[in-house]
Amino acid sequence: MWYAHYVAGSPVKRLYFHRNPNNARQQRWQPLSNEIEIEIEDDNEVVRHRTGKLFSSASFRLTPTYIPLPKDYAPFSPFSNGDVAIYSGRFFACSVAPCDMTSNHYPIRLTAPKNEHIVIQGKIHASDIEWVGRNSGEQIYVGRIQPKMMSGLLAIIDPALPSSILSSLTVDLPILMQFMQTNLGELQNQYAPTLFASFAREFANPNTKSTQGGTLTDQIFTHWDLNQAQMDEHERTFDQNSTLWFLAHEAGHFYQRSHAKPNDHNDAWIHEGMAEMLAYQALQQHYTDEAQDFLHQKVLDATNACHASLTETSLVNASEQQKFSTHYDCGLLIHLAVEQHAERATNSSAIKVWNNYVTMTAQGAEANTQTYLEAIAQNTSAEFAQVVFAFIQQTHPDPKAAVKTLFAAKLN
Ligand SMILES: [Zn+2]
């Protein structure tokens, strides 16, 4: 059982949450006082006094259950021994809506149960810490597993994970991280990046399973929720290539420098497509024989999926149409086409274009499609950058022809 206590500097009318994926807090957080409630206002959860009075504290009891949230990270990722990774961003709250994204500042204190340690920002602490949460927040481990250093990663790996996953994390992930470092440059971190890999069976419904992964600043995390039968099935049908792709995609994000990540989700083709591209190239280079058919199929699937979504929406509007995966599928194709043109035009590559773009954003250019198109133009031609621009902006009644043009454009 966990408790969340909010204390305001001066009395407030409402507490608003920084992240509002759905109404799970309203359903699951139990106020310790019956004067406090969580209600929905303007589609967001808010904490308020039942009578509308000002209040200066609010406390809740919560169970550390794994729940998948739409487009957000799970609040708790339990380990098989009862330890837990906690996602701090879930708890960020402010007194004025919407929470200010630019001067965000959330002082937090975390107290762990006796005999358990806390791992945050690459360091191991005894049972009590204070820090200021910012931006998207971080994963924090609370429990008894001793983290291990592994290829520069501080790793907290659930020993109960199926052996196929264990070997992917301890053998393959370091290879993939090394690929990213070689191609995208060393991380300039203040502290060791951390890997969280948790595994627990929580869903009561035997047919439900879930895996979730993501990256936050200097963190990569994955959670599996499988029952015994699903775990046996997983071992029997373990698809090494899909796992490698998933890990490579996440490892790629890890090296993508936060200043290069676009704020506008309509520009997500840049970093999501590039994470797919990096996965493609890492597997191509390090798992050449065993991954060949898989990679071929992966590009075919991305092409078909991209065709299908472009029939209904342009890439720039895909997010608004709830077709976020279009950024992965069409994004991969764009970066593959860039690779082809960059090689031909300047003997460079899609990764070189990405690195140029990262440099531009480090020097103050905005992380967006326009800056990326400039990086493309520098390594290919202004004409090809124009073709990519049209591909992104327009709707395509004939998407097959549009993808073809992307690759086949004959340019000077
Ligand atoms: Zn991604």
XYZ file of C-alpha atoms and ligand atoms in Angstrom:
413
model
C 0.000 0.000 0.000
C 1.312 3.465 -0.908
C 0.249 6.900 0.226
C 0.383 10.151 -1.731
C 0.316 13.314 0.361
C -0.033 16.710 -1.276
C 0.879 19.831 0.695
C 0.253 23.314 -0.737
C 2.342 26.362 0.288
C -0.881 28.334 0.716
C -4.508 27.145 0.590
C -5.771 26.233 -2.885
C -9.159 25.776 -4.503
C -8.123 22.912 -6.760
C -5.199 20.608 -7.434
C -4.714 19.949 -11.123
C -2.581 17.132 -12.493
C 0.178 17.699 -14.994
C -0.728 14.530 -16.908
C -4.317 13.568 -17.661
C -4.522 10.319 -19.619
C -7.909 9.158 -18.234
C -9.931 8.961 -14.997
C -7.978 6.141 -13.284
C -7.031 8.345 -10.311
C -10.681 9.111 -9.692
C -11.417 5.376 -9.801
C -8.458 4.154 -7.792
C -7.071 6.801 -5.434
C -8.854 6.676 -2.058
C -8.931 10.030 -0.244
C -7.995 9.630 3.439
C -10.430 12.377 4.369
C -14.031 12.283 3.238
C -13.900 16.032 2.688
C -11.532 15.583 -0.253
C -12.607 14.212 -3.631
C -11.262 13.693 -7.124
C -13.720 14.843 -9.747
C -13.684 15.360 -13.485
C -13.727 18.959 -14.723
C -13.231 19.785 -18.394
C -12.233 16.161 -19.020
C -9.419 16.355 -16.456
C -9.138 14.968 -12.957
C -9.028 17.603 -10.199
C -8.698 17.350 -6.424
C -11.130 19.564 -4.512
C -12.873 20.009 -1.202
C -16.369 18.566 -1.210
C -17.852 21.876 -0.083
C -15.695 24.004 -2.401
C -13.646 25.334 0.530
C -9.947 26.122 0.156
C -7.639 23.356 1.363
C -3.906 23.033 1.927
C -3.377 19.268 2.021
C -4.849 16.137 0.496
C -3.866 12.511 1.090
C -4.683 9.344 -0.800
C -4.163 5.628 -0.411
C -3.144 3.732 -3.543
C -2.379 0.150 -4.426
C 0.770 -0.294 -6.553
C -1.023 -2.218 -9.305
C 0.186 -2.221 -12.879
C -2.378 -0.451 -15.047
C -1.776 0.460 -18.686
C -2.754 4.084 -19.367
C -3.583 5.481 -22.801
C -0.501 7.256 -24.234
C 1.136 7.462 -20.836
C 3.409 5.395 -18.613
C 2.059 3.029 -15.995
C 2.147 4.637 -12.512
C 3.556 1.461 -10.945
C 5.567 -1.291 -12.604
C 5.777 -4.098 -10.039
C 8.602 -6.645 -9.864
C 7.958 -10.325 -9.182
C 9.226 -10.032 -5.575
C 6.917 -7.140 -4.756
C 9.436 -4.359 -5.490
C 8.227 -1.559 -7.697
C 9.248 1.079 -10.205
C 7.230 4.254 -9.673
C 6.609 6.832 -12.387
C 6.914 10.262 -10.732
C 5.207 12.221 -13.536
C 1.954 10.566 -12.543
C 1.992 12.582 -9.300
C 2.925 16.041 -10.607
C 0.193 18.518 -9.657
C -0.266 22.270 -9.480
C -2.857 24.787 -8.304
C -3.457 26.619 -11.593
C -4.627 24.823 -14.732
C -3.053 23.861 -16.972
C 0.165 23.100 -15.076
C 2.847 25.378 -16.491
C 4.995 23.328 -18.849
C 7.893 25.792 -18.958
C 8.634 26.593 -15.320
C 7.588 23.188 -14.086
C 8.936 22.414 -10.653
C 7.544 19.656 -8.434
C 9.325 19.161 -5.088
C 8.827 15.539 -4.018
C 9.772 13.518 -0.989
C 9.750 9.731 -1.160
C 9.912 7.437 1.840
C 10.504 3.756 1.173
C 9.541 0.827 3.400
C 12.194 -0.334 5.883
C 15.076 -2.406 4.456
C 14.385 -1.273 0.901
C 16.518 1.107 -1.130
C 15.669 3.738 -3.688
C 17.347 4.115 -7.076
C 16.917 7.480 -8.751
C 19.062 9.329 -11.279
C 21.687 6.609 -11.377
C 22.280 6.533 -7.618
C 21.288 4.199 -4.811
C 19.851 5.815 -1.692
C 18.728 4.619 1.708
C 15.063 4.845 2.549
C 14.280 8.555 2.206
C 14.972 11.149 -0.530
C 13.873 14.562 -1.722
C 14.208 15.949 -5.222
C 12.514 18.273 -7.694
C 10.601 16.555 -10.478
C 10.533 18.295 -13.855
C 9.327 17.814 -17.434
C 8.140 14.257 -18.011
C 9.406 12.990 -14.647
C 11.321 9.802 -14.020
C 11.083 6.172 -12.987
C 12.217 5.461 -9.444
C 12.949 2.004 -8.151
C 12.012 1.039 -4.593
C 12.970 -2.427 -3.434
C 15.642 -4.970 -2.599
C 17.265 -5.913 -5.918
C 20.880 -4.688 -6.136
C 21.420 -2.811 -9.420
C 24.336 -3.981 -11.597
C 26.567 -1.946 -13.909
C 26.309 -3.307 -17.447
C 27.962 -1.600 -20.451
C 27.602 1.792 -18.822
C 23.985 1.091 -17.854
C 22.892 0.724 -14.258
C 20.560 -2.261 -14.638
C 17.724 -3.384 -12.367
C 16.537 -6.600 -13.936
C 13.841 -8.847 -12.502
C 15.470 -12.287 -12.111
C 12.115 -13.993 -12.685
C 11.879 -12.782 -16.282
C 11.722 -15.550 -18.895
C 15.251 -16.601 -19.920
C 14.761 -15.408 -23.492
C 14.093 -11.874 -22.238
C 16.926 -12.068 -19.710
C 19.406 -12.955 -22.410
C 18.118 -10.158 -24.682
C 18.651 -7.655 -21.891
C 22.032 -8.840 -20.702
C 23.602 -9.886 -24.032
C 21.861 -8.063 -26.889
C 20.988 -4.727 -25.320
C 24.667 -3.849 -24.656
C 25.423 -4.605 -28.346
C 22.573 -2.323 -29.455
C 23.607 0.444 -27.048
C 27.117 0.264 -28.464
C 25.723 0.628 -32.006
C 23.849 3.781 -30.968
C 26.888 5.207 -29.232
C 29.082 4.590 -32.271
C 26.600 6.225 -34.633
C 25.039 8.973 -32.521
C 27.904 9.837 -30.168
C 28.485 9.242 -26.484
C 25.849 10.308 -24.003
C 26.815 13.433 -22.072
C 25.051 12.409 -18.897
C 25.622 13.600 -15.390
C 24.924 10.126 -14.069
C 24.738 6.542 -15.255
C 21.665 5.810 -17.342
C 19.379 3.234 -15.766
C 17.548 0.213 -17.134
C 14.413 -1.005 -15.342
C 13.036 -4.404 -16.376
C 10.120 -5.576 -14.288
C 7.885 -8.593 -14.521
C 4.695 -9.373 -12.638
C 1.409 -11.146 -13.104
C -1.408 -8.883 -12.024
C -4.287 -9.128 -14.443
C -7.084 -11.310 -13.129
C -8.357 -12.002 -16.627
C -6.237 -14.903 -17.965
C -6.480 -13.614 -21.528
C -5.016 -10.231 -20.762
C -1.337 -9.563 -21.163
C 0.677 -6.421 -21.483
C 4.174 -5.257 -22.228
C 5.240 -1.685 -22.065
C 8.502 0.093 -22.684
C 9.739 3.620 -22.913
C 12.570 6.025 -22.339
C 12.813 9.094 -20.152
C 15.874 11.258 -19.583
C 18.691 8.779 -18.877
C 16.286 5.907 -18.355
C 15.004 2.986 -20.334
C 12.279 0.802 -18.895
C 10.256 -2.217 -19.855
C 7.527 -4.068 -18.052
C 5.974 -7.435 -18.800
C 2.731 -8.715 -17.375
C 2.244 -12.351 -18.404
C 0.712 -15.355 -16.638
C 2.482 -18.741 -16.494
C 0.763 -20.031 -19.612
C 1.559 -16.835 -21.507
C 5.142 -17.040 -20.265
C 5.492 -20.654 -21.503
C 3.939 -19.610 -24.768
C 6.354 -16.676 -24.893
C 9.343 -19.011 -24.487
C 8.004 -21.409 -27.131
C 7.288 -18.720 -29.672
C 9.952 -16.216 -28.638
C 10.596 -13.976 -31.577
C 14.154 -12.839 -31.147
C 14.027 -10.369 -34.011
C 10.941 -8.554 -32.738
C 12.533 -8.283 -29.301
C 15.772 -6.968 -30.777
C 13.791 -4.446 -32.802
C 11.906 -3.279 -29.721
C 15.113 -2.926 -27.678
C 16.958 -1.208 -30.515
C 14.098 1.258 -31.012
C 14.186 2.158 -27.301
C 17.995 2.254 -27.171
C 17.814 4.590 -30.176
C 15.550 7.013 -28.281
C 18.071 6.936 -25.495
C 20.702 8.492 -27.728
C 18.357 10.961 -29.397
C 19.212 13.987 -27.199
C 16.291 15.702 -25.515
C 16.765 19.023 -27.361
C 16.211 17.221 -30.667
C 12.821 15.833 -29.723
C 10.001 17.864 -31.318
C 7.406 19.319 -28.960
C 4.655 19.013 -31.521
C 3.403 15.434 -31.808
C 2.629 16.102 -35.472
C 6.412 16.077 -35.994
C 6.827 12.653 -34.368
C 7.803 11.059 -37.715
C 11.229 12.602 -37.085
C 12.207 10.777 -33.882
C 9.836 7.807 -33.991
C 10.671 7.142 -37.640
C 14.376 7.544 -36.843
C 14.135 5.128 -33.883
C 12.648 2.617 -36.350
C 15.431 3.392 -38.820
C 18.099 2.921 -36.131
C 16.553 -0.423 -35.192
C 16.616 -1.396 -38.855
C 20.273 -0.509 -39.243
C 21.414 -1.993 -35.927
C 19.828 -5.347 -36.796
C 21.163 -5.147 -40.341
C 24.684 -4.648 -39.035
C 24.814 -6.948 -36.000
C 22.294 -9.678 -36.803
C 22.783 -9.731 -40.544
C 21.900 -13.338 -41.322
C 19.276 -14.152 -38.733
C 17.349 -10.885 -39.200
C 17.336 -10.618 -43.012
C 13.837 -11.996 -43.682
C 12.441 -10.181 -40.664
C 13.816 -6.832 -41.854
C 12.445 -7.368 -45.326
C 9.016 -8.127 -43.867
C 9.258 -5.164 -41.486
C 9.699 -2.712 -44.359
C 6.892 -4.403 -46.296
C 4.553 -4.124 -43.291
C 5.500 -0.487 -42.719
C 4.840 0.251 -46.398
C 1.400 -1.370 -46.326
C 0.472 0.314 -43.063
C 1.688 3.679 -44.357
C -0.355 3.256 -47.563
C -3.447 2.379 -45.552
C -3.262 5.386 -43.243
C -2.316 7.907 -45.941
C -5.507 7.009 -47.745
C -7.373 8.495 -44.801
C -5.131 11.256 -43.525
C -1.958 13.184 -44.227
C 1.046 12.407 -42.037
C 0.894 15.884 -40.503
C -2.681 15.214 -39.324
C -2.224 11.567 -38.352
C -1.910 12.219 -34.613
C -5.114 14.215 -34.550
C -6.842 11.303 -36.285
C -5.580 8.929 -33.566
C -3.253 7.282 -36.072
C -0.022 7.777 -34.186
C 1.531 4.610 -35.622
C 1.617 6.370 -38.996
C 4.624 8.274 -37.653
C 6.472 4.979 -37.157
C 5.462 3.420 -40.471
C 5.658 6.378 -42.850
C 8.509 7.799 -40.734
C 10.622 4.693 -41.338
C 9.967 4.983 -45.077
C 10.968 8.654 -45.128
C 14.281 7.938 -43.385
C 14.925 4.956 -45.689
C 14.334 7.223 -48.695
C 16.604 9.871 -47.155
C 19.289 7.184 -46.777
C 19.056 6.321 -50.453
C 19.178 9.928 -51.638
C 21.853 11.040 -49.160
C 24.121 8.219 -50.212
C 23.686 9.037 -53.873
C 23.948 12.813 -53.554
C 26.665 13.350 -50.955
C 27.874 9.882 -49.991
C 26.308 10.482 -46.581
C 23.470 8.689 -44.802
C 20.174 9.028 -42.949
C 22.083 8.902 -39.650
C 24.352 11.709 -40.867
C 21.225 13.775 -41.628
C 19.892 13.039 -38.142
C 23.220 14.058 -36.559
C 23.212 17.318 -38.543
C 19.688 17.987 -37.344
C 20.749 17.314 -33.725
C 23.608 19.799 -34.109
C 21.220 22.399 -35.538
C 18.806 21.991 -32.613
C 21.736 22.188 -30.153
C 22.600 25.533 -31.738
C 19.098 26.860 -31.191
C 17.078 25.761 -34.220
C 13.633 24.508 -33.261
C 13.214 20.723 -33.207
C 10.602 20.423 -35.937
C 9.904 19.313 -39.481
C 11.252 22.515 -41.002
C 14.663 22.089 -39.355
C 14.735 18.436 -40.360
C 13.968 19.357 -43.955
C 16.928 21.752 -43.901
C 19.179 18.933 -42.690
C 17.795 16.721 -45.472
C 18.372 19.441 -48.064
C 21.989 19.892 -46.959
C 22.737 16.211 -47.466
C 20.591 15.562 -50.541
C 19.080 18.448 -52.479
C 16.508 21.185 -52.002
C 14.313 19.364 -54.514
C 14.285 16.137 -52.540
C 13.539 18.027 -49.309
C 10.557 19.485 -51.197
C 9.388 15.972 -52.136
C 9.562 14.944 -48.461
C 7.677 18.097 -47.456
C 4.875 17.325 -49.913
C 4.778 13.718 -48.700
C 4.255 14.894 -45.113
C 1.835 17.751 -45.746
C -0.513 16.419 -48.379
C -3.233 13.842 -48.355
C -2.574 11.137 -50.894
C -5.477 9.691 -52.847
C -2.875 7.369 -54.378
C -0.494 6.626 -51.476
C 1.395 3.925 -53.412
C 2.409 6.496 -55.983
C 3.378 8.929 -53.215
C 5.707 6.404 -51.550
C 7.132 5.504 -54.941
C 7.880 9.160 -55.655
C 9.666 9.413 -52.335
C 12.115 6.711 -53.349
C 12.224 7.166 -57.089
C 12.424 10.954 -57.325
C 15.100 11.622 -59.953
C 16.944 14.633 -58.701
C 20.042 16.609 -59.442
Zn 9.470 5.223 -29.924
